[in-house]
Coordinates of C-alpha atoms and ligand atoms in Angstrom, one line a residue:
M10 CA 78.9 74.9 89.6
N11 CA 82.7 74.2 89.8
H12 CA 85.5 76.4 88.1
E13 CA 88.6 75.6 87.3
F14 CA 91.6 77.6 88.3
E15 CA 95.8 77.9 88.2
C16 CA 94.9 80.5 90.5
I17 CA 92.2 82.6 92.3
I18 CA 92.5 85.9 94.0
V19 CA 90.1 87.4 96.7
G20 CA 89.3 90.8 95.8
S21 CA 90.7 93.1 93.7
G22 CA 92.1 96.0 95.3
G23 CA 95.1 97.6 95.0
A24 CA 96.6 94.4 96.8
G25 CA 94.1 91.8 94.1
L26 CA 95.2 94.1 91.1
Y27 CA 98.2 94.2 91.8
S28 CA 98.5 90.0 92.4
A29 CA 96.4 89.4 89.7
L30 CA 98.8 91.3 86.9
E31 CA 102.3 89.7 88.0
T32 CA 100.2 85.9 88.0
S33 CA 98.5 86.7 85.5
A34 CA 101.8 86.2 83.2
G35 CA 102.3 82.9 83.5
A36 CA 99.2 81.3 85.0
K37 CA 95.6 81.0 84.5
T38 CA 93.5 84.0 87.4
A39 CA 90.8 84.5 87.8
V40 CA 89.6 87.6 90.8
L41 CA 86.3 87.3 92.7
S42 CA 85.4 90.5 94.1
K43 CA 82.0 90.7 96.4
L44 CA 82.2 94.4 94.8
H45 CA 82.6 95.8 90.8
P46 CA 87.1 96.1 90.9
V47 CA 87.0 99.4 91.0
R48 CA 84.3 99.9 93.4
S49 CA 86.7 98.6 96.7
H50 CA 88.0 101.1 99.4
T51 CA 91.4 100.9 98.0
G52 CA 89.8 103.6 95.3
A53 CA 88.6 106.1 98.7
A54 CA 92.4 106.8 99.3
Q55 CA 93.1 110.0 99.3
G56 CA 96.5 111.2 100.1
G57 CA 99.4 109.3 98.8
I58 CA 101.9 106.7 98.4
S59 CA 105.0 106.9 100.2
A60 CA 109.0 106.3 98.3
A61 CA 112.0 107.7 98.5
L62 CA 112.2 109.3 95.7
G63 CA 113.9 111.9 95.9
N64 CA 112.6 114.3 94.1
C65 CA 111.8 117.8 95.9
E66 CA 115.0 117.5 98.6
P67 CA 117.2 114.3 99.6
D68 CA 115.6 111.0 100.9
E69 CA 116.4 107.8 101.7
P70 CA 114.7 104.3 102.0
E71 CA 116.4 103.1 105.0
W72 CA 115.1 106.6 106.2
H73 CA 111.8 105.1 105.1
A74 CA 111.7 102.2 106.9
F75 CA 113.5 103.5 109.9
D76 CA 110.1 105.9 110.1
T77 CA 108.6 102.7 109.4
V78 CA 109.5 101.4 112.7
K79 CA 109.2 103.5 115.0
G80 CA 106.4 104.6 113.6
G81 CA 104.8 101.1 114.4
D82 CA 106.4 101.6 118.3
Y83 CA 109.2 98.5 117.0
L84 CA 106.5 95.8 117.0
V85 CA 107.9 95.8 112.9
D86 CA 109.5 93.0 111.5
Q87 CA 112.3 95.0 110.6
K88 CA 113.3 93.7 107.5
A89 CA 110.4 93.0 106.8
A90 CA 109.9 97.3 106.6
M91 CA 113.2 97.1 105.1
I92 CA 111.7 95.8 101.3
L93 CA 108.7 98.2 101.8
A94 CA 110.6 100.4 101.5
Q95 CA 114.1 100.2 99.3
D96 CA 110.5 97.8 96.3
A97 CA 108.9 101.2 97.1
V98 CA 110.7 103.4 94.8
K99 CA 110.5 100.9 91.9
A100 CA 106.8 100.1 92.0
V101 CA 105.6 104.5 92.2
Y102 CA 108.3 104.9 88.5
D103 CA 106.8 100.7 87.7
L104 CA 103.0 102.6 88.7
E105 CA 104.6 105.4 86.7
N106 CA 104.9 104.2 83.8
R107 CA 101.9 101.4 83.3
G108 CA 100.1 104.9 82.9
L109 CA 99.6 106.3 86.4
P110 CA 98.6 110.3 86.0
F111 CA 100.8 111.3 89.1
S112 CA 100.9 114.9 90.4
R113 CA 103.9 116.4 88.9
T114 CA 107.3 119.5 89.8
P115 CA 106.9 122.3 87.7
D116 CA 109.8 120.0 86.3
G117 CA 108.1 116.8 85.3
K118 CA 109.0 115.1 87.9
I119 CA 106.2 112.9 90.1
D120 CA 105.2 115.1 93.1
Q121 CA 106.3 115.1 96.8
R122 CA 103.9 116.2 99.8
R123 CA 104.6 115.3 104.1
F124 CA 102.9 113.1 105.6
G125 CA 102.6 112.0 109.2
G126 CA 106.6 110.4 110.9
H127 CA 107.9 110.4 107.5
T128 CA 111.0 112.1 108.3
R129 CA 114.5 113.6 107.6
E130 CA 117.3 112.1 108.6
F131 CA 116.0 109.2 111.1
G132 CA 113.9 112.4 112.4
K133 CA 115.2 115.1 112.0
G134 CA 111.9 116.7 110.4
P135 CA 109.6 115.7 107.8
V136 CA 110.8 114.8 105.0
H137 CA 108.3 115.4 101.4
R138 CA 107.8 111.3 100.7
A139 CA 104.3 110.3 99.4
C140 CA 103.0 110.6 95.7
Y141 CA 100.4 111.3 95.5
A142 CA 97.5 111.9 92.6
A143 CA 96.1 115.1 93.9
D144 CA 93.9 113.5 96.7
R145 CA 92.6 110.8 94.2
T146 CA 95.8 108.4 94.5
G147 CA 94.3 105.3 95.5
H148 CA 91.4 106.1 92.9
M149 CA 94.7 106.3 90.1
I150 CA 96.2 103.4 91.4
L151 CA 93.1 101.4 90.7
Q152 CA 91.8 102.2 87.7
T153 CA 95.0 101.6 86.5
L154 CA 95.9 98.5 87.7
Y155 CA 92.0 97.5 86.5
Q156 CA 92.9 98.7 83.1
Q157 CA 96.3 96.7 83.6
C158 CA 94.3 92.8 84.6
I159 CA 92.0 93.5 81.0
K160 CA 95.0 93.8 78.6
N161 CA 96.5 90.8 80.9
K162 CA 93.0 89.0 79.9
V163 CA 92.4 88.2 84.5
S164 CA 89.0 86.1 83.8
F165 CA 86.9 88.2 86.5
F166 CA 83.9 87.0 88.4
D167 CA 82.2 90.0 90.1
E168 CA 79.5 90.0 92.8
F169 CA 81.3 86.7 94.0
H170 CA 80.3 87.0 97.6
V171 CA 83.7 84.6 98.5
I172 CA 82.3 82.5 102.2
D173 CA 84.7 79.3 102.7
V174 CA 88.2 78.4 101.9
I175 CA 88.5 74.3 101.3
L176 CA 91.7 73.3 103.1
E177 CA 92.8 69.6 103.6
G178 CA 95.8 68.9 105.7
N179 CA 98.3 72.1 105.1
T180 CA 96.8 72.5 101.7
C181 CA 94.5 74.9 99.9
K182 CA 92.4 74.6 97.1
G183 CA 90.2 76.5 96.7
V184 CA 87.1 78.0 98.2
V185 CA 83.6 79.1 97.9
A186 CA 81.1 81.8 96.5
I187 CA 77.5 83.3 95.9
E188 CA 76.8 84.7 92.7
L189 CA 74.7 88.0 94.3
A190 CA 72.9 88.0 90.4
T191 CA 71.4 84.6 90.7
G192 CA 72.1 82.5 94.3
V193 CA 74.0 80.0 92.6
I194 CA 76.8 78.6 94.8
H195 CA 80.1 78.2 93.4
T196 CA 83.2 76.4 93.8
F197 CA 86.2 76.8 92.8
S198 CA 89.3 74.8 92.4
S199 CA 92.9 75.7 92.1
K200 CA 96.3 74.8 92.4
A201 CA 96.8 78.4 94.5
V202 CA 94.8 81.2 96.1
L203 CA 95.2 84.7 97.2
F204 CA 92.9 86.4 99.9
A205 CA 93.0 91.0 99.0
T206 CA 89.7 91.7 100.9
G207 CA 91.1 94.6 102.6
G208 CA 89.6 95.7 106.5
F209 CA 87.0 95.7 108.9
G210 CA 87.0 99.2 110.0
R211 CA 82.7 98.6 110.6
I212 CA 83.7 96.6 113.6
F213 CA 83.4 100.3 114.6
K214 CA 80.4 102.6 115.1
V215 CA 82.1 105.5 114.3
T216 CA 84.7 104.5 111.1
S217 CA 86.7 105.2 107.4
N218 CA 86.2 102.4 105.8
A219 CA 83.4 101.5 102.8
F220 CA 79.9 99.4 103.8
A221 CA 82.1 96.2 102.5
N222 CA 85.2 96.3 104.9
T223 CA 83.9 93.4 107.2
G224 CA 86.5 91.7 107.3
D225 CA 85.6 88.1 105.4
G226 CA 89.5 86.7 104.3
P227 CA 90.4 86.7 107.9
A228 CA 86.9 85.6 109.0
V229 CA 86.9 82.9 107.1
L230 CA 90.8 81.6 107.7
A231 CA 89.5 82.6 111.4
R232 CA 87.5 79.5 111.4
K233 CA 89.1 76.9 109.8
G234 CA 92.1 77.0 112.5
I235 CA 94.6 79.9 110.2
P236 CA 96.0 82.5 113.3
L237 CA 95.6 86.0 113.0
Q238 CA 98.4 88.5 114.2
D239 CA 97.7 91.8 115.7
M240 CA 94.8 92.1 116.1
E241 CA 94.8 94.5 119.0
F242 CA 95.5 97.3 117.2
F243 CA 93.2 99.1 115.4
Q244 CA 93.9 102.2 114.6
F245 CA 91.1 104.9 114.3
H246 CA 93.0 108.0 112.8
P247 CA 92.9 111.1 114.1
T248 CA 91.2 113.5 111.9
G249 CA 87.2 112.1 110.8
I250 CA 84.8 114.9 110.3
K251 CA 82.8 115.1 113.5
G252 CA 80.1 112.5 113.5
L253 CA 80.2 110.9 110.6
G254 CA 83.6 109.3 110.5
I255 CA 84.6 110.3 107.1
L256 CA 88.1 110.4 106.2
I257 CA 89.1 114.1 105.9
T258 CA 93.0 113.1 104.6
E259 CA 96.2 113.3 106.8
A260 CA 97.1 115.4 103.5
V261 CA 95.5 118.5 104.8
R262 CA 98.5 118.2 107.2
G263 CA 100.8 117.5 104.6
E264 CA 100.1 120.8 102.7
G265 CA 99.7 122.9 106.4
G266 CA 97.1 121.9 107.7
I267 CA 96.6 122.7 111.3
L268 CA 94.9 120.8 114.6
R269 CA 93.3 123.7 117.1
N270 CA 91.5 123.3 120.2
R271 CA 88.5 125.3 121.1
E272 CA 91.2 128.4 122.9
G273 CA 91.9 128.8 119.0
Q274 CA 95.2 127.0 120.4
A275 CA 97.8 124.6 117.6
F276 CA 98.2 122.0 120.5
M277 CA 100.5 120.0 119.2
E278 CA 102.5 121.7 120.6
T279 CA 102.1 120.1 123.7
Y280 CA 102.6 116.4 122.5
A281 CA 104.8 115.9 119.2
P282 CA 107.2 119.0 119.9
T283 CA 109.0 118.5 116.3
L284 CA 107.4 117.1 114.1
L285 CA 104.0 119.0 115.3
D286 CA 101.2 118.0 113.2
L287 CA 102.9 115.7 111.8
A288 CA 103.7 113.8 114.1
P289 CA 101.9 109.4 113.4
R290 CA 98.2 109.3 113.8
D291 CA 98.5 107.3 117.3
M292 CA 99.7 110.3 119.4
V293 CA 97.8 112.8 117.1
S294 CA 94.3 111.0 117.7
R295 CA 95.7 110.3 121.5
A296 CA 96.7 114.5 121.2
I297 CA 93.0 114.6 120.4
M298 CA 91.1 113.0 123.0
T299 CA 92.7 114.0 125.8
E300 CA 92.8 118.5 124.5
I301 CA 88.5 116.4 124.2
Q302 CA 88.7 115.2 128.0
G303 CA 90.3 118.3 128.7
G304 CA 87.6 120.5 128.3
R305 CA 89.5 121.9 125.4
G306 CA 87.1 120.7 123.2
M307 CA 84.4 123.1 121.3
R308 CA 81.9 121.9 121.8
G309 CA 79.8 120.0 120.0
D310 CA 75.2 120.0 119.9
K311 CA 73.9 117.6 122.2
K312 CA 73.4 114.2 120.0
I313 CA 77.3 114.7 118.8
D314 CA 80.5 114.2 120.4
D315 CA 82.3 117.3 121.5
Y316 CA 85.7 117.6 118.7
V317 CA 88.2 119.8 117.8
N318 CA 89.0 122.2 115.1
L319 CA 91.7 121.8 111.9
D320 CA 92.5 124.6 110.1
A321 CA 93.6 124.6 106.6
T322 CA 91.9 128.4 105.9
H323 CA 95.7 130.3 105.4
L324 CA 95.9 127.1 102.5
G325 CA 94.7 129.4 100.5
K326 CA 91.3 128.4 97.4
E327 CA 94.6 127.8 94.7
V328 CA 96.2 124.6 97.0
L329 CA 93.1 123.6 97.8
L330 CA 91.8 123.1 94.8
S331 CA 94.6 122.0 93.5
K332 CA 96.0 120.0 95.7
L333 CA 92.8 118.8 98.0
P334 CA 90.0 119.1 95.5
D335 CA 88.1 116.5 97.3
I336 CA 88.6 115.9 99.9
T337 CA 87.1 120.5 99.8
D338 CA 83.9 118.8 97.7
F339 CA 83.2 116.4 101.1
C340 CA 83.5 119.4 102.8
K341 CA 80.8 121.2 101.3
T342 CA 78.8 118.4 101.2
Y343 CA 78.9 116.7 104.2
L344 CA 79.4 120.1 106.1
G345 CA 78.0 122.9 104.4
V346 CA 81.2 123.9 105.2
D347 CA 84.5 125.7 103.4
P348 CA 88.4 124.7 104.3
A349 CA 88.9 128.1 102.6
D350 CA 86.4 129.3 104.3
N351 CA 85.8 128.0 107.7
P352 CA 87.8 125.3 109.5
I353 CA 86.7 121.7 109.7
P354 CA 85.6 119.9 113.0
V355 CA 87.1 116.4 113.1
L356 CA 87.3 113.5 115.9
P357 CA 89.4 110.4 115.3
T358 CA 87.3 107.4 112.8
A359 CA 87.9 104.1 113.4
H360 CA 90.3 103.5 110.2
Y361 CA 93.0 100.6 109.7
A362 CA 93.6 97.3 110.5
M363 CA 96.6 96.2 111.6
G364 CA 96.1 93.0 112.3
G365 CA 95.3 90.4 109.9
I366 CA 96.7 87.0 108.2
P367 CA 100.2 86.3 109.3
T368 CA 102.0 85.7 106.0
D369 CA 106.0 85.9 105.3
L370 CA 107.7 88.3 102.9
D371 CA 106.3 86.4 99.8
G372 CA 102.6 86.2 100.8
R373 CA 102.8 83.3 102.2
V374 CA 100.3 81.9 104.9
L375 CA 101.7 81.1 108.4
A376 CA 99.7 78.9 109.9
D377 CA 101.6 78.5 113.5
E378 CA 103.7 81.0 115.3
K379 CA 107.1 79.2 113.6
G380 CA 105.8 79.8 110.8
T381 CA 104.5 76.9 108.9
P382 CA 103.3 78.2 105.6
V383 CA 100.2 76.4 104.2
E384 CA 100.6 75.0 100.8
G385 CA 99.0 77.2 97.9
L386 CA 97.5 80.2 100.5
Y387 CA 98.5 83.4 100.2
A388 CA 97.7 87.0 101.2
A389 CA 98.0 90.4 100.9
G390 CA 97.0 93.9 101.7
E391 CA 95.1 95.2 104.0
C392 CA 93.5 91.2 105.4
A393 CA 97.2 90.7 105.9
C394 CA 100.0 91.0 108.4
V395 CA 103.2 90.5 107.0
S396 CA 103.6 93.0 109.4
V397 CA 105.0 96.1 108.4
H398 CA 103.2 97.9 110.4
G399 CA 103.2 97.4 113.6
A400 CA 102.1 98.6 116.0
N401 CA 101.0 101.3 114.1
R402 CA 100.7 102.1 110.0
L403 CA 102.1 105.0 108.9
G404 CA 99.8 107.3 106.8
T405 CA 100.9 106.3 102.8
N406 CA 102.5 102.8 104.1
S407 CA 99.8 100.9 103.1
L408 CA 99.0 101.5 99.1
L409 CA 103.1 101.0 99.1
D410 CA 102.4 97.8 101.3
L411 CA 99.2 96.4 98.0
V412 CA 102.3 97.6 95.6
V413 CA 105.4 96.3 97.1
F414 CA 103.7 92.4 98.7
G415 CA 101.0 91.8 96.0
R416 CA 103.6 91.2 93.4
R417 CA 106.3 89.9 95.5
A418 CA 103.0 87.4 96.6
G419 CA 102.1 87.4 92.7
I420 CA 105.6 86.1 91.8
H421 CA 105.8 83.8 94.4
I422 CA 102.7 81.8 92.9
S423 CA 103.0 82.0 89.2
N424 CA 106.6 79.4 90.7
Y425 CA 104.4 77.8 92.7
V426 CA 101.7 78.1 90.4
K427 CA 104.8 75.5 87.7
T428 CA 105.5 73.3 90.2
N429 CA 102.3 71.2 91.8
G430 CA 99.6 69.8 90.4
A431 CA 96.0 70.0 90.2
H432 CA 93.3 70.0 93.2
V433 CA 89.9 67.7 92.7
L434 CA 88.1 69.3 94.5
P435 CA 86.2 67.2 97.5
A436 CA 82.4 65.6 96.9
T437 CA 81.2 67.6 100.1
A438 CA 83.2 71.2 99.3
A439 CA 80.7 73.1 99.2
D440 CA 78.9 71.3 102.2
Y441 CA 79.7 74.4 104.9
A442 CA 78.8 76.9 102.9
R443 CA 75.3 75.9 101.7
A444 CA 74.9 74.3 105.4
W445 CA 74.7 78.3 106.4
V446 CA 73.4 78.9 103.6
D447 CA 69.8 77.1 104.2
R448 CA 70.5 78.0 108.3
L449 CA 70.4 81.2 107.4
T450 CA 67.0 81.3 104.6
D451 CA 64.9 78.4 106.7
G452 CA 62.1 81.0 107.7
K453 CA 61.9 79.8 111.8
S454 CA 61.8 83.3 112.8
G455 CA 65.1 84.3 114.9
P456 CA 67.0 87.5 115.6
H457 CA 68.2 89.9 113.3
G458 CA 71.1 90.6 112.2
P459 CA 70.9 94.8 112.6
E460 CA 70.6 94.7 116.1
L461 CA 73.4 92.1 116.6
S462 CA 75.4 94.6 114.4
E463 CA 74.2 97.4 116.1
Q464 CA 75.5 96.1 119.4
M465 CA 78.9 95.2 118.4
Q466 CA 79.1 98.2 116.6
S467 CA 78.6 101.1 120.0
V468 CA 80.6 98.7 122.3
M469 CA 83.4 98.6 119.5
M470 CA 83.2 101.6 120.0
E471 CA 82.9 102.5 122.9
K472 CA 85.2 100.2 125.1
V473 CA 87.8 98.4 122.5
G474 CA 88.0 102.8 120.9
V475 CA 91.2 105.1 121.3
Y476 CA 92.1 104.6 124.7
R477 CA 91.6 101.0 126.8
N478 CA 91.2 100.0 130.0
A479 CA 90.5 95.7 131.5
T480 CA 86.8 96.8 132.5
Q481 CA 85.5 97.9 129.7
M482 CA 88.0 95.7 127.4
S483 CA 86.6 92.5 129.4
E484 CA 82.6 93.8 128.4
A485 CA 83.0 94.2 124.9
V486 CA 84.5 90.5 125.5
K487 CA 81.4 88.7 127.4
T488 CA 78.9 91.2 124.6
M489 CA 81.0 89.6 122.0
E490 CA 80.8 86.7 122.9
A491 CA 76.7 86.4 123.6
L492 CA 77.3 88.4 120.3
V493 CA 78.4 85.6 118.7
K494 CA 76.2 82.8 120.3
S495 CA 73.0 84.5 119.4
Y496 CA 74.2 85.4 115.7
E497 CA 73.4 80.6 116.1
D498 CA 69.3 81.2 116.3
V499 CA 69.2 84.4 113.5
R500 CA 66.8 84.1 110.0
V501 CA 67.2 86.6 107.4
Q502 CA 63.3 88.4 106.0
D503 CA 64.5 87.6 102.4
R504 CA 64.2 83.5 101.7
G505 CA 64.9 84.6 97.7
K506 CA 67.6 83.4 95.8
P507 CA 69.0 86.4 93.4
F508 CA 70.0 90.0 95.4
N509 CA 69.5 88.6 98.2
T510 CA 71.9 91.8 99.7
D511 CA 70.3 90.5 103.4
L512 CA 71.8 87.4 103.4
L513 CA 75.3 88.7 101.9
E514 CA 75.5 90.9 104.3
T515 CA 73.6 89.0 107.0
I516 CA 76.9 86.4 106.2
E517 CA 79.1 89.8 106.8
L518 CA 77.5 90.2 109.9
K519 CA 78.8 86.7 111.0
N520 CA 83.0 87.1 110.3
M521 CA 82.6 91.2 112.4
L522 CA 81.3 89.5 114.9
D523 CA 84.3 86.6 114.8
L524 CA 86.4 90.2 113.8
A525 CA 85.4 92.1 116.9
L526 CA 85.0 88.9 119.4
V527 CA 89.6 88.3 118.4
T528 CA 90.3 91.5 118.1
A529 CA 88.7 92.4 122.0
V530 CA 90.3 88.9 123.6
S531 CA 93.6 90.0 121.4
A532 CA 92.9 93.2 122.9
L533 CA 92.4 92.9 126.9
A534 CA 95.6 90.6 126.7
R535 CA 97.9 92.8 126.0
Q536 CA 99.3 95.0 129.1
E537 CA 100.7 97.4 128.2
S538 CA 101.1 100.7 125.2
R539 CA 102.5 100.1 122.5
G540 CA 101.1 102.4 118.8
A541 CA 97.2 103.1 118.9
H542 CA 97.0 99.9 121.8
S543 CA 96.6 103.1 124.4
R544 CA 96.1 101.2 128.5
E545 CA 94.5 104.0 131.7
D546 CA 95.7 101.2 133.1
F547 CA 98.7 99.9 131.7
P548 CA 99.9 103.3 130.6
D549 CA 104.3 102.4 129.0
R550 CA 105.3 99.7 126.9
D551 CA 107.1 96.9 128.4
D552 CA 109.4 95.3 125.7
D553 CA 110.6 93.1 128.5
N554 CA 107.2 91.1 128.6
W555 CA 105.6 92.2 125.1
L556 CA 107.7 93.1 122.6
K557 CA 106.1 89.7 121.1
H558 CA 103.4 89.6 118.5
T559 CA 100.4 87.9 119.1
L560 CA 98.5 85.1 117.2
A561 CA 94.9 85.0 118.0
F562 CA 93.0 81.2 117.0
L563 CA 89.3 81.2 117.1
D564 CA 87.8 78.0 118.4
K565 CA 83.9 79.0 117.8
D566 CA 83.1 81.0 120.6
R567 CA 87.1 80.7 122.1
V568 CA 89.7 82.2 121.3
R569 CA 93.5 80.8 121.9
L570 CA 96.1 82.8 122.3
D571 CA 99.5 82.2 121.1
F572 CA 102.8 84.9 120.6
K573 CA 105.5 85.3 117.9
R574 CA 108.9 87.1 117.6
V575 CA 108.8 90.2 116.1
D576 CA 111.9 90.4 114.4
T577 CA 114.5 93.7 116.0
S578 CA 118.1 92.6 113.4
I579 CA 118.6 96.3 112.5
W580 CA 118.0 98.8 114.9
D581 CA 117.3 98.9 118.9
P582 CA 114.1 99.6 120.3
K583 CA 113.9 103.6 121.6
P584 CA 111.2 105.1 123.6
R585 CA 109.4 107.5 120.6
T586 CA 109.4 110.2 120.5
Y587 CA 108.4 113.6 118.3
Ligands
FAD27 C1 89.4 106.2 102.8 C2 90.3 105.6 103.2 C3 91.5 106.6 102.5 C4 92.5 105.3 102.8 N1 93.8 106.6 102.5 C5 95.4 105.9 102.3 C6 95.8 106.7 101.2 O1 95.9 108.0 101.5 N2 97.3 106.3 101.7 C7 97.7 104.9 101.9 O2 98.5 104.1 101.8 N3 96.5 104.3 102.8 C8 95.2 105.1 102.5 N4 94.0 104.1 103.5 C9 94.1 103.0 103.5 C10 94.4 102.1 102.1 O3 93.7 102.4 101.4 C11 93.3 100.6 102.1 O4 94.8 100.4 103.7 C12 93.7 99.7 101.3 O5 93.4 100.0 99.7 C13 93.0 98.2 101.1 O6 93.3 98.2 99.3 P1 93.2 96.0 99.9 O7 93.2 95.9 98.1 O8 93.9 95.2 100.3 O9 91.7 96.1 100.1 P2 90.9 97.0 99.2 O10 90.5 98.2 98.2 O11 90.0 97.1 100.7 O12 90.1 95.7 98.8 C14 89.2 94.6 99.1 C15 89.2 93.8 98.0 O13 87.5 92.2 98.6 C16 86.7 92.3 98.0 N5 85.9 91.3 98.5 C17 85.9 91.7 100.4 N6 85.2 90.2 100.3 C18 85.1 89.5 99.6 C19 84.2 88.6 99.2 N7 84.1 87.6 101.1 N8 83.9 87.5 98.6 C20 84.4 88.3 97.3 N9 85.5 90.0 97.4 C21 85.8 90.0 98.6 C22 86.2 93.8 97.4 O14 85.1 93.5 97.1 C23 87.2 94.7 97.2 O15 87.7 93.9 96.1 C24 93.1 104.8 102.9 C25 91.6 104.0 103.9 C26 90.6 104.5 103.9 C27 89.0 104.2 104.3

């Protein structure tokens, strides 16, 4: 079955929906999502969205841009960071005007809280910059945008799982998707396609990410020859619930929560004397692991590693219930602990992909290190790399990235479709997708997906985690290469058509394996420590040799690396101290 639109958006998180709002004003737009839109991971975002509104104390977009660049350990493209910070103010007021119920100051302005790495006057001290709706900011953004898209008559294809993109030469012509309810394969022809498929934390064993975060967009494009940028940089958030990885938002520390070791010491004093617990995430995650490795962690039980405590007891029940109600609830449900009475046991959890599909400032996907755009192909949100997060993203900058660059991509698409004709899809458009599904369901015996998945997640967690070294990463690369090969023989057990989640999970597995391989190869190649990529064998940042973006090209089970310059046109790279 074929469908024709002027613009197809794959993904209905914050990035996809914001782009759809813009494109639907002038172009016939469809949003395809493998989940019901409001189940997208954006809805799980807790802490806030940053913007230098200056509602609680003086603040400037320029300080915000600088913090973003420094937080990203100078691998950030600086003009992009400036746009992010400058457009932030308008973006947040725009969300407010569209109906987002932000938390308020006593005089009725949007309230703001502190978050890691966000400072006043280029690093003098923490600043109140994160706008929030209690600890349900993402939920509110998603609901607001979804309502507005319905109002704009965007066509939604819910539970349509995209498995291929149609690229001819340097032009994107559409996508191929399976409908979950029927198992029917559909083609969608379109003048422009935007990928907004979110992150891929599921390649790691312990993650804050939803089950659906399997990196489908980047993997689909990588298999068609599009490079993936800076894939070695994966953020571990310092405070996941120990053993489970469920996120305890940084807003707990923003509101005054303190990390403590076994002796009760507020150990961030040692690592970041100025910002303390509000240092950037890469530094806090390393500090936790260093405390544990030094024998100063809390003792876990036999099954679970040692951990540290996040102490919010001094904040009081009232603050916890009004500003962090969901966190309070999580702690009670998953740990049987009330954070007003007891500290929360935490460990770093795989959280956010800094890398992804390379784009320019208007969301156009770039095919090479020279920056050649692919006609009609766009990406935005966590699956994209524009690059505003560099080697380490600051908290609350992702929700902002979705809105700012989702909007810019949407505007560019609106103009692009006006001057370009419709595409006719080749008769072979769905062949690749059909052949893949046919192989997985042909009834032959083969290894089962979950076994491969379990191995991938454990090895990535153990060997490409917070601290890395060549020996372990080489082993990880070998394992991923072998798993990518084994996938050729994988078969599903459920061969039915309707609601075949076994089939779709096995397709997602291929996406994760490809991305895990690219991540491990990119990480092994980068012989320095920068942001979230911390190597025991190369402990220093090396600007002479490594101040450059990685571009990884996937060819079956092989990865070729190329590099691209970083835009450092505003601030000279300096060592980071906090
Ligand atoms: C627990 C948690 C808390 C967070 N808190 C914050 C915070 O407070 N502030 C902040 O700035 N950031 C936060 N982040 C990060 C931020 O929420 C995410 O980076 C962001 O929401 C990603 O948005 P997105 O639009 O790119 O993708 P998502 O919201 O993940 O949406 C992806 C969409 O793509 C669709 N999709 C995926 N694959 C396919 C496919 N093959 N076919 C069809 N559709 C597909 C999905 O159905 C979904 O609609 C948090 C993240 C987590 C996990």
